[in-house]
């Protein structure tokens, strides 16, 4: 049983639902961020912190991966949610020794994840030994020995899994994967497996590289921007500034979303006069109210209309692509009536958008979780890319693919080798640089790691950041799997549920965050990150760490490596930890695009990584060209009496970190247990607005039917397509069957869960 929220934590009776807002940001956003920062950090620390956020000599915002502008930066180059992320990390509250003495393990387990996150920064390494009632302090040396002993006792290195969340710096990520591969496994699941894996899989096959092809400047100068399955007003608020700029340059914006998200409708830039006093900019010129999972149909429908009108770039197709004939044949046979059934988008509107695409000279398609977290996410992204290929929109200014990344360094962690299936070229370079023998068999991703732990085939879990137990699917199964481990280790800044749902022995290793000063033997260290547009730049924390006991992620990895791999190991762990320039020197020889890393990263705005399709229309796919795929059209039907549920973020959280209880733009305050339902569905299903229901997910695999329940959600009649509902993640993760994954990327399907709503008795 999951614990119920305690009254002092979240009182769902306080839940209030008002009207959704029709615009994002504005002065209110500034007031909200300052209102949160002052009580948590105090005035001096607030001023010190915000003055350096995203500035050239400051630190990179730990929130999303949206890039910083080049050259001139505004005085405040951040957003409301970036400010909340920083406040959350730079808080003066402490989960210190006294805290752990006061709260038993049982007590901690009974608290919500929200409460755990609010207890402040971790200050000491802690251990919960078998049978213990409390976490107790442990020295760093003893902690490393304990991990090394447990790892050493495994029958095979593949019985351990090493998770990474996306905040880890390039330097720490590089050392971490090096440690894991030196130890002997490729079991490196990461948050990307649950996030943009479908984008990487789709783009690698389509254009030969799994990253977006546009720069910030391209966004500013596009004449058509399609934003599909993304809620930038909440999750990438600084993107609104870029869209505002594109609009000022004459761009049209098309939003594809089941929900009329505030940030897509109207934007008031709090830093410009018209944003403060005026009505702001109307952002989306067209809103396609697509059904959950209906995007592939829309992209195929658009392609059909483009082919029929002949407004395609034949020269580009001829010179740079492969598979056109088969694709054309497949797409011409697409039935627009089926497109409408699948997506809810009628022919008239589809034709309107096709006209826009046909007449645009510079088109960008942006997307996020609304496309990736579907069974057919990979095919959907390939079909979006194909629309661009038809029009020759890759490798020219103002045009291209733009998967908008989540965590601030999730893309960089991958570049540094945090992936269960790094290519041979990378592994060979790693072996050459260090004289090690990296394992070659592919490792386990997130879903596979959970299976291994469930089946007793993995016994040690190490988390480099993140909150695995809340982020991954199938909460009850996952909790049991983690409790079955012999050791769980969390390298973290703040307390979360992954510290209390633990293995037989559990370790908490407290680490420095992005905002913290990092002093090592050679002096003050800097780290680097890569943003969503492949720009690599430095981040320098400057705040006094929460305790003298904190160690940097790099130090923790290197010290653990020394203990685990012994003094004879060929990697210079000691030198790495003393001077991160040494790590960057190695990276410059191992990772393509990082030549002269130490010098180039110190240039003012950092440097861009090579991207062959963007730079020279070179496509390093198996065919040597950009590939069209004739993907069968798929969508998500709604069984009768059921709803299809998407799980999404409120405006007041960062993934599993809940900042507060105000989903302002959607008009929900005071609680999180809400399910947004179309008013007609509310009536037809015999429900009522304000009623409480249990959400029951139905899963049928090979005739075996399973049900999962998330209890007690308030029905909110909301503007979502008929048949489609929405509720917040992570409260809904218990509803996600582990095996419900995207084809090709193995990403858990978080945006299409078949459910029924069962009124709560009484
Ligand atoms: N403040 C804040 N910032 C964040 C995060 C956070 O939690 N808080 N998380 C970070 C991370 S890791 C990530 S990955 C990103 C996530 O950024 P988003 O992908 O914007 O996050 P979600 O809340 O999952 O929103 C998905 C959006 O897609 C829409 N959608 C859902 N299904 C479909 C569909 O089938 N088709 C279409 N067209 N639309 C659909 C939803 O209505 C919603 O608007 O944000 C990053 N930035
Ligand atoms: N149902 C559903 N599930 C989802 C999603 C969804 O849309 N729906 N989205 C998925 C997506 S896109 C993602 S990216 C994952 C996110 O999965 P994770 O990345 O695992 O989760 P976070 O909540 O971002 O992790 C927060 C924790 O990271 C730690 N932390 C913060 N900063 C640092 C740091 O600098 N260093 C270290 N070492 N630790 C730090 C803190 O202890 C904090 O509690 O969730 C996925 N799960
Ligand atoms: Mo993400």
XYZ file of C-alpha atoms and ligand atoms in Angstrom, residues 89 122 163-168 191-192 194-196 369 373 406-407 463-468 470-472 491-496 499 511-514 553 647-649 654-657 729-730 732-733 736 750-751 753, ligand 2:
100
model
C 18.370 23.452 -4.951
C 21.176 16.413 2.140
C 21.031 4.814 -13.630
C 21.640 8.445 -14.595
C 19.253 11.392 -14.459
C 19.909 14.317 -16.774
C 21.412 16.927 -14.482
C 24.816 15.343 -14.272
C 16.096 9.152 -17.848
C 16.407 9.572 -21.606
C 11.786 7.412 -20.624
C 12.040 10.730 -22.403
C 13.464 11.450 -25.891
C 6.798 14.029 -24.713
C 5.797 8.566 -25.133
C 13.990 17.808 -20.930
C 16.715 17.759 -18.280
C 21.338 6.146 -9.143
C 23.384 9.119 -10.318
C 20.673 11.636 -9.488
C 17.024 11.254 -10.311
C 14.185 9.554 -8.526
C 13.929 6.209 -10.222
C 8.790 7.621 -8.997
C 9.887 8.340 -12.547
C 9.743 4.841 -13.973
C 23.797 10.023 -5.298
C 21.505 12.955 -4.665
C 21.065 16.558 -3.730
C 17.725 16.168 -2.022
C 15.656 13.515 -0.371
C 13.070 11.687 -2.437
C 15.788 6.891 -0.684
C 26.390 15.705 -3.731
C 26.968 19.251 -4.908
C 24.386 20.746 -7.262
C 24.774 23.095 -10.214
C 29.639 13.952 -8.532
C 0.121 11.717 -17.751
C 1.689 15.159 -17.732
C 3.394 17.831 -15.689
C 10.015 19.414 -12.073
C 9.393 15.795 -12.911
C 9.065 14.052 -9.558
C 10.048 17.157 -7.581
C 2.722 12.324 -13.296
C 4.085 10.741 -11.040
C -0.363 8.072 -12.126
C 2.761 5.943 -12.638
C 1.548 2.177 -16.317
C 3.009 7.673 -20.571
C 0.620 9.401 -22.945
C -3.108 4.481 -20.975
N 4.016 8.873 -16.070
C 5.089 9.538 -16.522
N 6.315 9.146 -16.140
C 7.386 9.816 -16.572
C 7.244 10.916 -17.458
C 5.931 11.310 -17.861
O 5.728 12.261 -18.644
N 4.884 10.595 -17.362
N 8.368 11.567 -17.902
C 9.632 10.826 -17.941
C 10.749 11.757 -18.190
S 10.629 12.715 -19.606
C 11.847 11.835 -17.400
S 13.190 12.774 -17.913
C 11.936 11.061 -16.131
C 12.636 11.867 -15.015
O 13.214 11.015 -14.141
P 14.383 11.461 -13.106
O 15.387 12.262 -13.798
O 14.820 10.207 -12.440
O 13.575 12.299 -12.033
P 13.720 13.745 -11.409
O 12.422 13.976 -10.729
O 14.107 14.729 -12.417
O 14.869 13.562 -10.297
C 14.866 14.425 -9.194
C 15.919 14.072 -8.167
O 17.226 14.256 -8.698
C 18.124 14.631 -7.670
N 18.978 15.709 -8.162
C 18.610 16.956 -8.537
N 19.689 17.660 -8.975
C 20.754 16.833 -8.900
C 22.127 16.957 -9.211
O 22.612 17.988 -9.665
N 22.897 15.852 -9.004
C 22.414 14.693 -8.499
N 23.233 13.667 -8.353
N 21.128 14.565 -8.160
C 20.305 15.598 -8.370
C 17.325 15.085 -6.484
O 17.612 14.220 -5.406
C 15.870 14.974 -6.958
O 15.039 14.414 -5.957
O 10.601 10.684 -15.699
C 9.882 9.971 -16.689
N 8.628 9.455 -16.137
